[in-house]
Amino acid sequence: MHFQPPWGGAFRLQTFVHRTPEALPPGTVEAIRKAILGTPLLGDSNLSGQFSGTYGFSITFRREALPEVTALFPDFKPYLDAALLPDCDTFLLNPLLVREGRGVGAHIDRSLEFYGAGIGCPVAVSVLYVQVPETLSGGELRLYHRGNRVAALKPVPRSLVMFRGDLTHEVAPIDAGALALTEARISLVVEQYRVPESLRAGIPRFEVRTRAGMAA
Ligand SMILES: O=C(O)CCC(=O)C(=O)O
Ligand SMILES: [Fe+2]
């Protein structure tokens, strides 16, 4: 499956978000879930303060390093094949695990600013919902444009959401239904960037980062 975002290269259309239900087969998503829960890279989130109390790790990679990513996580390949936009050259992949009592505060994804100011926000952000407990209450993804809420999406297992990278967004706190880490709301997020040549030097080809530091 190749997904073209409906807003194309320039942000002409007022389309903020696109959702594909059942984007990947159940077995594929189950394999992704097991890979995330099984990796020793999983730990307290290394992302910004809004992510405190959540779990994950991140992989920064340039498109040329995609084989390294899929060598480390072969189960992620069908997702990356489906989600990566042909126009983008640099990506930040992060599993996100959120448990009861937690959410993610309002933010714009700018994770590549870690490597240098001026890189700014991604073109688009893709989110695959890998695990959503049936009893989950809360945890919706809310998107804002210029202070106005433009979408509030309940996480649906196996759905793929793609939204414009300049949108502020938050994950509403989970009120009930994800006590253990193995029962968490799990999403696999890819920030997709087009980085100008002049800013590329500081960005690694491939780098795994955890809260503890650089892992590869
Ligand atoms: O899981 C979601 O719905 C969105 C996660 C998110 O905003 C992020 O990882 O930056
Ligand atoms: Fe985000």
mmCIF file of C-alpha atoms and ligand atoms in Angstrom:
data_model
loop_
_atom_site.group_PDB
_atom_site.id
_atom_site.type_symbol
_atom_site.label_atom_id
_atom_site.label_comp_id
_atom_site.label_asym_id
_atom_site.label_seq_id
_atom_site.Cartn_x
_atom_site.Cartn_y
_atom_site.Cartn_z
ATOM 1 C CA MET A 1 0.000 0.000 0.000
ATOM 2 C CA HIS A 2 1.268 3.437 -0.852
ATOM 3 C CA PHE A 3 -0.383 6.314 0.864
ATOM 4 C CA GLN A 4 -0.333 9.805 -0.649
ATOM 5 C CA PRO A 5 -1.487 12.392 1.862
ATOM 6 C CA PRO A 6 -4.401 14.289 0.402
ATOM 7 C CA TRP A 7 -2.720 17.644 1.052
ATOM 8 C CA GLY A 8 0.186 16.908 -1.287
ATOM 9 C CA GLY A 9 3.521 18.732 -1.183
ATOM 10 C CA ALA A 10 2.322 22.229 -0.389
ATOM 11 C CA PHE A 11 -0.208 22.761 2.363
ATOM 12 C CA ARG A 12 -2.882 24.091 0.084
ATOM 13 C CA LEU A 13 -5.780 21.976 1.203
ATOM 14 C CA GLN A 14 -7.443 22.359 4.543
ATOM 15 C CA THR A 15 -7.104 18.648 5.179
ATOM 16 C CA PHE A 16 -5.480 18.172 8.508
ATOM 17 C CA VAL A 17 -5.782 14.474 9.042
ATOM 18 C CA HIS A 18 -6.440 11.230 7.250
ATOM 19 C CA ARG A 19 -7.349 7.921 8.827
ATOM 20 C CA THR A 20 -7.013 4.475 7.244
ATOM 21 C CA PRO A 21 -8.943 1.811 9.183
ATOM 22 C CA GLU A 22 -7.456 -1.683 9.326
ATOM 23 C CA ALA A 23 -4.306 -0.446 7.638
ATOM 24 C CA LEU A 24 -2.370 -3.656 8.304
ATOM 25 C CA PRO A 25 -3.434 -7.294 8.864
ATOM 26 C CA PRO A 26 -3.949 -8.501 12.467
ATOM 27 C CA GLY A 27 -0.887 -10.784 12.389
ATOM 28 C CA THR A 28 1.358 -7.956 11.226
ATOM 29 C CA VAL A 29 0.206 -5.645 13.999
ATOM 30 C CA GLU A 30 0.525 -8.421 16.576
ATOM 31 C CA ALA A 31 4.135 -8.973 15.485
ATOM 32 C CA ILE A 32 4.799 -5.228 15.854
ATOM 33 C CA ARG A 33 3.250 -5.316 19.345
ATOM 34 C CA LYS A 34 5.460 -8.208 20.405
ATOM 35 C CA ALA A 35 8.561 -6.532 18.986
ATOM 36 C CA ILE A 36 7.867 -3.321 20.937
ATOM 37 C CA LEU A 37 7.087 -5.070 24.223
ATOM 38 C CA GLY A 38 10.001 -7.471 23.802
ATOM 39 C CA THR A 39 12.854 -5.120 23.022
ATOM 40 C CA PRO A 40 15.387 -4.201 25.713
ATOM 41 C CA LEU A 41 15.393 -0.694 24.195
ATOM 42 C CA LEU A 42 12.006 -0.027 25.780
ATOM 43 C CA GLY A 43 12.196 2.295 28.771
ATOM 44 C CA ASP A 44 11.082 5.684 30.091
ATOM 45 C CA SER A 45 10.434 7.990 27.151
ATOM 46 C CA ASN A 46 13.422 9.984 25.880
ATOM 47 C CA LEU A 47 11.164 12.574 24.231
ATOM 48 C CA SER A 48 10.284 16.041 25.564
ATOM 49 C CA GLY A 49 8.719 16.821 28.953
ATOM 50 C CA GLN A 50 5.164 16.346 27.686
ATOM 51 C CA PHE A 51 5.977 12.639 27.401
ATOM 52 C CA SER A 52 6.916 12.196 31.054
ATOM 53 C CA GLY A 53 5.474 9.031 32.527
ATOM 54 C CA THR A 54 5.204 7.366 29.115
ATOM 55 C CA TYR A 55 7.503 4.743 27.641
ATOM 56 C CA GLY A 56 9.365 4.351 24.388
ATOM 57 C CA PHE A 57 12.604 4.937 22.536
ATOM 58 C CA SER A 58 13.396 6.574 19.226
ATOM 59 C CA ILE A 59 15.155 5.817 15.988
ATOM 60 C CA THR A 60 16.332 8.678 13.792
ATOM 61 C CA PHE A 61 17.107 7.619 10.247
ATOM 62 C CA ARG A 62 17.678 8.939 6.785
ATOM 63 C CA ARG A 63 15.873 7.111 4.010
ATOM 64 C CA GLU A 64 19.126 5.431 2.913
ATOM 65 C CA ALA A 65 19.317 3.765 6.342
ATOM 66 C CA LEU A 66 15.881 2.139 6.129
ATOM 67 C CA PRO A 67 17.517 -1.325 5.732
ATOM 68 C CA GLU A 68 19.253 -0.804 9.088
ATOM 69 C CA VAL A 69 15.931 -0.029 10.753
ATOM 70 C CA THR A 70 14.237 -3.087 9.287
ATOM 71 C CA ALA A 71 17.244 -5.257 10.168
ATOM 72 C CA LEU A 72 16.827 -4.200 13.804
ATOM 73 C CA PHE A 73 13.017 -4.463 13.693
ATOM 74 C CA PRO A 74 11.970 -6.710 10.782
ATOM 75 C CA ASP A 75 8.372 -6.639 12.032
ATOM 76 C CA PHE A 76 8.166 -2.872 11.441
ATOM 77 C CA LYS A 77 8.818 -3.217 7.696
ATOM 78 C CA PRO A 78 5.197 -3.518 6.491
ATOM 79 C CA TYR A 79 4.287 -0.420 8.480
ATOM 80 C CA LEU A 80 7.211 1.624 7.184
ATOM 81 C CA ASP A 81 6.527 0.472 3.626
ATOM 82 C CA ALA A 82 2.950 1.675 3.991
ATOM 83 C CA ALA A 83 3.550 4.901 5.862
ATOM 84 C CA LEU A 84 6.760 6.552 4.620
ATOM 85 C CA LEU A 85 6.030 9.385 2.222
ATOM 86 C CA PRO A 86 8.060 9.397 -0.998
ATOM 87 C CA ASP A 87 8.741 13.130 -0.612
ATOM 88 C CA CYS A 88 10.362 12.813 2.791
ATOM 89 C CA ASP A 89 14.028 12.066 3.455
ATOM 90 C CA THR A 90 14.476 11.913 7.225
ATOM 91 C CA PHE A 91 12.365 10.176 9.845
ATOM 92 C CA LEU A 92 11.999 9.765 13.562
ATOM 93 C CA LEU A 93 10.309 6.554 14.605
ATOM 94 C CA ASN A 94 9.054 6.133 18.149
ATOM 95 C CA PRO A 95 6.890 3.592 19.867
ATOM 96 C CA LEU A 96 4.753 5.261 22.516
ATOM 97 C CA LEU A 97 3.268 3.383 25.463
ATOM 98 C CA VAL A 98 0.804 5.199 27.687
ATOM 99 C CA ARG A 99 -0.678 3.715 30.827
ATOM 100 C CA GLU A 100 -3.651 4.555 32.999
ATOM 101 C CA GLY A 101 -3.331 7.971 34.645
ATOM 102 C CA ARG A 102 -1.087 9.344 31.911
ATOM 103 C CA GLY A 103 -1.466 11.230 28.661
ATOM 104 C CA VAL A 104 0.787 13.362 26.482
ATOM 105 C CA GLY A 105 0.545 17.132 26.895
ATOM 106 C CA ALA A 106 -0.021 19.454 23.935
ATOM 107 C CA HIS A 107 3.016 19.652 21.662
ATOM 108 C CA ILE A 108 4.202 19.939 18.086
ATOM 109 C CA ASP A 109 6.495 17.127 17.016
ATOM 110 C CA ARG A 110 9.905 18.675 16.522
ATOM 111 C CA SER A 111 12.096 15.833 17.676
ATOM 112 C CA LEU A 112 14.805 16.526 15.083
ATOM 113 C CA GLU A 113 15.499 19.893 16.704
ATOM 114 C CA PHE A 114 17.602 17.738 19.028
ATOM 115 C CA TYR A 115 20.187 17.760 16.236
ATOM 116 C CA GLY A 116 20.069 21.444 15.434
ATOM 117 C CA ALA A 117 17.807 24.449 15.653
ATOM 118 C CA GLY A 118 15.906 25.360 12.523
ATOM 119 C CA ILE A 119 14.894 21.890 11.348
ATOM 120 C CA GLY A 120 11.393 22.655 12.564
ATOM 121 C CA CYS A 121 8.366 20.432 12.293
ATOM 122 C CA PRO A 122 7.807 17.419 10.056
ATOM 123 C CA VAL A 123 5.748 17.424 6.861
ATOM 124 C CA ALA A 124 3.458 14.805 8.375
ATOM 125 C CA VAL A 125 3.195 12.459 11.319
ATOM 126 C CA SER A 126 1.975 8.886 10.983
ATOM 127 C CA VAL A 127 0.550 6.936 13.893
ATOM 128 C CA LEU A 128 -0.273 3.237 13.844
ATOM 129 C CA TYR A 129 -2.413 2.041 16.748
ATOM 130 C CA VAL A 130 -0.755 -1.178 17.788
ATOM 131 C CA GLN A 131 -2.635 -1.967 20.982
ATOM 132 C CA VAL A 132 -5.789 -0.418 22.360
ATOM 133 C CA PRO A 133 -7.291 -2.247 25.331
ATOM 134 C CA GLU A 134 -11.017 -2.883 24.899
ATOM 135 C CA THR A 135 -11.695 -1.325 28.268
ATOM 136 C CA LEU A 136 -9.689 1.814 27.515
ATOM 137 C CA SER A 137 -11.321 5.048 28.555
ATOM 138 C CA GLY A 138 -9.651 8.298 27.456
ATOM 139 C CA GLY A 139 -6.492 8.371 25.366
ATOM 140 C CA GLU A 140 -7.948 10.123 22.331
ATOM 141 C CA LEU A 141 -5.655 12.029 20.002
ATOM 142 C CA ARG A 142 -6.697 15.667 19.757
ATOM 143 C CA LEU A 143 -5.410 17.877 16.964
ATOM 144 C CA TYR A 144 -5.380 21.676 16.983
ATOM 145 C CA HIS A 145 -4.785 24.258 14.290
ATOM 146 C CA ARG A 146 -4.250 27.854 15.392
ATOM 147 C CA GLY A 147 -5.862 27.074 18.719
ATOM 148 C CA ASN A 148 -8.958 25.416 17.260
ATOM 149 C CA ARG A 149 -9.572 21.743 17.738
ATOM 150 C CA VAL A 150 -9.782 20.163 14.276
ATOM 151 C CA ALA A 151 -10.049 16.496 15.263
ATOM 152 C CA ALA A 152 -10.468 14.196 18.251
ATOM 153 C CA LEU A 153 -9.696 10.610 17.317
ATOM 154 C CA LYS A 154 -10.288 7.603 19.516
ATOM 155 C CA PRO A 155 -7.459 5.157 19.009
ATOM 156 C CA VAL A 156 -8.696 2.206 16.974
ATOM 157 C CA PRO A 157 -6.508 -0.895 16.786
ATOM 158 C CA ARG A 158 -4.758 -1.369 13.412
ATOM 159 C CA SER A 159 -5.795 2.058 12.163
ATOM 160 C CA LEU A 160 -3.244 4.405 10.640
ATOM 161 C CA VAL A 161 -3.648 8.106 11.236
ATOM 162 C CA MET A 162 -1.631 10.638 9.299
ATOM 163 C CA PHE A 163 -1.792 14.288 10.238
ATOM 164 C CA ARG A 164 -0.087 17.466 9.127
ATOM 165 C CA GLY A 165 3.192 17.942 10.937
ATOM 166 C CA ASP A 166 2.557 21.538 11.956
ATOM 167 C CA LEU A 167 -0.463 20.699 14.121
ATOM 168 C CA THR A 168 -0.368 20.969 17.881
ATOM 169 C CA HIS A 169 -1.672 17.759 19.391
ATOM 170 C CA GLU A 170 -2.129 15.887 22.635
ATOM 171 C CA VAL A 171 -3.089 12.477 23.907
ATOM 172 C CA ALA A 172 -5.885 12.856 26.466
ATOM 173 C CA PRO A 173 -5.163 11.174 29.794
ATOM 174 C CA ILE A 174 -6.176 7.551 30.104
ATOM 175 C CA ASP A 175 -8.833 7.284 32.802
ATOM 176 C CA ALA A 176 -9.096 3.528 32.897
ATOM 177 C CA GLY A 177 -8.101 0.358 31.188
ATOM 178 C CA ALA A 178 -4.329 0.171 30.813
ATOM 179 C CA LEU A 179 -2.804 -0.547 34.188
ATOM 180 C CA ALA A 180 0.108 -2.794 33.247
ATOM 181 C CA LEU A 181 2.687 -1.887 30.623
ATOM 182 C CA THR A 182 1.642 -4.965 28.647
ATOM 183 C CA GLU A 183 -1.900 -3.499 28.560
ATOM 184 C CA ALA A 184 -0.824 0.019 27.610
ATOM 185 C CA ARG A 185 -2.170 2.117 24.766
ATOM 186 C CA ILE A 186 0.596 1.462 22.239
ATOM 187 C CA SER A 187 1.178 3.488 19.112
ATOM 188 C CA LEU A 188 4.054 3.486 16.646
ATOM 189 C CA VAL A 189 4.746 7.012 15.468
ATOM 190 C CA VAL A 190 6.799 8.273 12.536
ATOM 191 C CA GLU A 191 7.649 11.939 12.173
ATOM 192 C CA GLN A 192 8.370 12.495 8.475
ATOM 193 C CA TYR A 193 10.654 15.340 7.452
ATOM 194 C CA ARG A 194 12.033 16.999 4.386
ATOM 195 C CA VAL A 195 15.272 18.513 5.638
ATOM 196 C CA PRO A 196 17.010 21.198 3.570
ATOM 197 C CA GLU A 197 20.488 20.229 2.396
ATOM 198 C CA SER A 198 22.071 22.957 4.550
ATOM 199 C CA LEU A 199 20.698 21.410 7.756
ATOM 200 C CA ARG A 200 21.451 17.773 7.045
ATOM 201 C CA ALA A 201 25.019 17.658 8.342
ATOM 202 C CA GLY A 202 24.052 17.388 12.006
ATOM 203 C CA ILE A 203 21.541 14.589 11.550
ATOM 204 C CA PRO A 204 22.842 11.043 11.891
ATOM 205 C CA ARG A 205 22.123 8.535 9.132
ATOM 206 C CA PHE A 206 20.840 6.103 11.754
ATOM 207 C CA GLU A 207 20.688 6.520 15.500
ATOM 208 C CA VAL A 208 18.782 4.717 18.225
ATOM 209 C CA ARG A 209 18.172 6.764 21.352
ATOM 210 C CA THR A 210 16.790 5.724 24.711
ATOM 211 C CA ARG A 211 16.422 7.666 27.945
ATOM 212 C CA ALA A 212 19.719 6.137 29.022
ATOM 213 C CA GLY A 213 21.519 7.499 25.986
ATOM 214 C CA MET A 214 22.573 6.496 22.530
ATOM 215 C CA ALA A 215 22.111 2.812 21.881
ATOM 216 C CA ALA A 216 23.474 2.497 18.337
HETATM 217 O O1 LIG B 1 -0.219 8.054 19.905
HETATM 218 C C1 LIG B 1 -0.731 9.079 19.464
HETATM 219 O O2 LIG B 1 -1.951 9.171 19.247
HETATM 220 C C2 LIG B 1 0.123 10.302 19.166
HETATM 221 C C3 LIG B 1 1.485 10.238 19.765
HETATM 222 C C4 LIG B 1 2.317 11.484 19.641
HETATM 223 O O3 LIG B 1 1.847 12.576 19.610
HETATM 224 C C5 LIG B 1 3.792 11.386 19.509
HETATM 225 O O4 LIG B 1 4.365 10.301 19.717
HETATM 226 O O5 LIG B 1 4.424 12.417 19.215
HETATM 227 FE FE FE B 2 3.308 13.974 18.864
#
